[in-house]
Tab-separated table of C-alpha atoms in Angstrom:
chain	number	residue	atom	x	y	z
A	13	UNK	CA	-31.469	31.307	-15.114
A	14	UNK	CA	-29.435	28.318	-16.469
A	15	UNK	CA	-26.206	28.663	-19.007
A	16	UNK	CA	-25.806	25.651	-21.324
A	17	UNK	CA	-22.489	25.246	-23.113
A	18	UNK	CA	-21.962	22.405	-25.284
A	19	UNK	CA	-19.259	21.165	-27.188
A	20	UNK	CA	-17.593	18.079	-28.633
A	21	UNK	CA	-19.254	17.908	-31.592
A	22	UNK	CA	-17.849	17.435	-34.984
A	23	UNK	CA	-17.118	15.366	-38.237
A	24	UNK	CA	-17.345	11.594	-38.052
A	25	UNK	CA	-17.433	8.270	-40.109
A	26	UNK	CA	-20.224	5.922	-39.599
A	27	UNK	CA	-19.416	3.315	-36.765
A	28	UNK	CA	-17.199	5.992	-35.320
A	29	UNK	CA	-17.883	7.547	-31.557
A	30	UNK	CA	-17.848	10.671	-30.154
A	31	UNK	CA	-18.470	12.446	-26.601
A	32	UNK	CA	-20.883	15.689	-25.898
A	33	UNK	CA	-20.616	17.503	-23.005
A	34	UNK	CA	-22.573	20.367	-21.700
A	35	UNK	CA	-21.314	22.618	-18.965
A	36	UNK	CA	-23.683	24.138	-17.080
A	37	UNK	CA	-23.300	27.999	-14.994
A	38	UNK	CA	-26.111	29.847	-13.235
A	39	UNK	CA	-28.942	28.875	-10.906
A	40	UNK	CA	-27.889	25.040	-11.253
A	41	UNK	CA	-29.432	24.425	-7.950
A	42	UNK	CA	-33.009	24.881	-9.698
A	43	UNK	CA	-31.807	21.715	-12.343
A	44	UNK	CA	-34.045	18.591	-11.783
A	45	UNK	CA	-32.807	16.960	-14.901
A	46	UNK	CA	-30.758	17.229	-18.021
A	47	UNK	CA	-31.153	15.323	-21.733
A	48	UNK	CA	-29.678	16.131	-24.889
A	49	UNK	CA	-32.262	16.899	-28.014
A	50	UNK	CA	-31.146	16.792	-31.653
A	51	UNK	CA	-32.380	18.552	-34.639
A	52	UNK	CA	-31.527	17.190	-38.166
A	53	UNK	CA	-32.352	19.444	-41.461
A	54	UNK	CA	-35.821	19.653	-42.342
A	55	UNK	CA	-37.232	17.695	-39.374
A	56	UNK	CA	-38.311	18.527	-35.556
A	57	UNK	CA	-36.118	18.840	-32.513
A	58	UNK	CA	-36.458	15.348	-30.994
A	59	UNK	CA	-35.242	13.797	-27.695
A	60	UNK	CA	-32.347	11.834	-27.559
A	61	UNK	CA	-31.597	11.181	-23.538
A	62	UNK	CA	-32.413	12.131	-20.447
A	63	UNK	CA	-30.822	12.123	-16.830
A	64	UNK	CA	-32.755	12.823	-13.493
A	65	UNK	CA	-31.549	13.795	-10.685
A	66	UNK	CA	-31.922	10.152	-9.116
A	67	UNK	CA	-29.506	9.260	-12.046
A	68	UNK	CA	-32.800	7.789	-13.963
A	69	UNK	CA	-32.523	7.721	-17.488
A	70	UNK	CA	-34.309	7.479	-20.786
A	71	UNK	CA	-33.434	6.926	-24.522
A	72	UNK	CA	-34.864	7.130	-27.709
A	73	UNK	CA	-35.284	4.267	-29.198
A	74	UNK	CA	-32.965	5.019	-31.782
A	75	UNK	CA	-30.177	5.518	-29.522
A	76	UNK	CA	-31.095	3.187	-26.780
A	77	UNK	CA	-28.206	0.456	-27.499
A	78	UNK	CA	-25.444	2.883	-28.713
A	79	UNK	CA	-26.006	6.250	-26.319
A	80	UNK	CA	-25.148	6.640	-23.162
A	81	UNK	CA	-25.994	9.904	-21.041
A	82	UNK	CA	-24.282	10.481	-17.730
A	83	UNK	CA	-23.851	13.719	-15.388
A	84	UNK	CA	-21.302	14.849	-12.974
A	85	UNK	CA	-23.245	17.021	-10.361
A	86	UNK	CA	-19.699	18.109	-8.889
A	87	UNK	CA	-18.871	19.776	-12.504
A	88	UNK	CA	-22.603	21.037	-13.345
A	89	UNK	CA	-21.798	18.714	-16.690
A	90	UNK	CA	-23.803	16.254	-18.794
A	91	UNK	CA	-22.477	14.047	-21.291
A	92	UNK	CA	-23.514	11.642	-23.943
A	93	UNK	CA	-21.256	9.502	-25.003
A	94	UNK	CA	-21.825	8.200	-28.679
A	95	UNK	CA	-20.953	4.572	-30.161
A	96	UNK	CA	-21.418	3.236	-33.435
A	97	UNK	CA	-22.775	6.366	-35.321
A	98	UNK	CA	-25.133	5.968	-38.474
A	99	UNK	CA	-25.442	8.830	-41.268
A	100	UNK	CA	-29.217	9.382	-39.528
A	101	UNK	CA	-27.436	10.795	-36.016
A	102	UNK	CA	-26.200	13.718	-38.675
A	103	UNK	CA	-28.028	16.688	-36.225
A	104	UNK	CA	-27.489	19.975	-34.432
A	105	UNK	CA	-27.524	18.324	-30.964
A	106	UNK	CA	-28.492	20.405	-27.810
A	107	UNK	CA	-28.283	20.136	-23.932
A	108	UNK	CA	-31.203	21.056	-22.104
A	109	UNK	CA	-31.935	21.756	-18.300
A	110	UNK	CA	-35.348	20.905	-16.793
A	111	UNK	CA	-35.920	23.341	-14.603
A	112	UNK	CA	-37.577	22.963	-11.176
A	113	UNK	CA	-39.855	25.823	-11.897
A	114	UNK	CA	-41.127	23.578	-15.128
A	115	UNK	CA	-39.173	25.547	-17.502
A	116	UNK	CA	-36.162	24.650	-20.138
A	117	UNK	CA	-32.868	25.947	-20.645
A	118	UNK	CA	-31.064	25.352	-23.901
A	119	UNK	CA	-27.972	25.382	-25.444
A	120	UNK	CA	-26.558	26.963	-28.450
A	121	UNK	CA	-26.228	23.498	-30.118
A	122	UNK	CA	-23.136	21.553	-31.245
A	123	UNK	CA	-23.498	20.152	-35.101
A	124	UNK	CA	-22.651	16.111	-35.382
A	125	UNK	CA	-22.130	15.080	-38.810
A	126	UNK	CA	-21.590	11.577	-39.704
A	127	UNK	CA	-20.193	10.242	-42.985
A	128	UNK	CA	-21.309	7.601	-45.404
């Protein structure tokens, strides 16, 4: 079993940045990769990034140019560091853990709002 803990979240002005992390506690060993998923009001979860353990990652296209998701192994943390934030990243944002077993582990979510 994987722990997910994220935090960094918070209130924000369009163009502004701000930096998720997710600290991880458990059976870390069993972690292939980790992404970050967001959820706004009335709409699906959706992906947002993902890091493997090769350091291979993927984007949505929305967040391609202004996201960046990085891990530190040595810390069991992932981290996505947002630039240049629109009113449509407004979105409970969660870390999740692919599992080697070909399960998920989530967090509890951290809410990103983001003005005008």
């Amino acid at each position: 079993q994987v722990q997910l803990v994220e935090s960094g979240g918070g209130l924000v002005q369009a163009g502004g940045s701000l930096r998720l992390s997710c600290a991880a506690s458990g059976s870390t060993f069993a972690i292939n990769s980790l992404g970050w998923y967001r959820q706004a009001p009335g709409k699906q979860r959706e992906l947002v990034a993902v890091i493997g353990t090769g350091g291979i990652t993927n984007y949505a296209a929305s967040a391609r140019d202004r996201f960046t998701i990085s891990r530190d192994d040595a810390k069991n943390t992932v981290y996505l560091q947002m630039n240049s934030l629109k009113p449509e990243d407004t979105a409970a944002y969660y870390c999740n853990a692919l599992l080697r077993w070909g399960t998920m582990s989530w967090g509890q979510g951290t809410q990103v709002t983001v003005s005008s």
